[in-house]
Amino acid sequence: MGARSCCWPLGEPGEAGFRFCGADALAPKPYCAEHAAIAYVKARDRREDAA
Ligand SMILES: [Zn+2]
């Protein structure tokens, strides 16, 4: 234990049921493998859109 937990938000902030993923995060990222991949794809798509 001692690993960081994924802070990917699930649901809508302020609504009941909102929570963070909580899976083991992959340092130095604040997200687990699944959510780090999503975050990476989103950032890459933006760059390609702008180009
Ligand atoms: Zn996650």
mmCIF file of C-alpha atoms and ligand atoms in Angstrom, residues 5-10 20-25 30-36, ligand 1:
data_model
loop_
_atom_site.group_PDB
_atom_site.id
_atom_site.type_symbol
_atom_site.label_atom_id
_atom_site.label_comp_id
_atom_site.label_asym_id
_atom_site.label_seq_id
_atom_site.Cartn_x
_atom_site.Cartn_y
_atom_site.Cartn_z
ATOM 1 C CA SER A 5 -4.998 6.686 -5.558
ATOM 2 C CA CYS A 6 -6.509 7.803 -8.851
ATOM 3 C CA CYS A 7 -8.228 11.170 -8.529
ATOM 4 C CA TRP A 8 -10.263 10.858 -11.724
ATOM 5 C CA PRO A 9 -13.740 12.239 -10.981
ATOM 6 C CA LEU A 10 -16.686 9.916 -11.497
ATOM 7 C CA PHE A 20 -13.031 9.679 -7.287
ATOM 8 C CA CYS A 21 -11.889 6.518 -9.018
ATOM 9 C CA GLY A 22 -9.589 5.537 -6.150
ATOM 10 C CA ALA A 23 -7.675 2.886 -8.087
ATOM 11 C CA ASP A 24 -3.883 2.719 -7.708
ATOM 12 C CA ALA A 25 -2.362 5.632 -9.601
ATOM 13 C CA PRO A 30 -2.483 11.277 -10.548
ATOM 14 C CA TYR A 31 -4.556 8.679 -12.405
ATOM 15 C CA CYS A 32 -4.705 4.928 -12.759
ATOM 16 C CA ALA A 33 -3.644 3.309 -16.030
ATOM 17 C CA GLU A 34 -7.156 3.423 -17.464
ATOM 18 C CA HIS A 35 -7.781 7.072 -16.703
ATOM 19 C CA ALA A 36 -4.253 8.200 -17.536
HETATM 20 ZN ZN ZN B 1 -8.869 5.814 -12.319
#
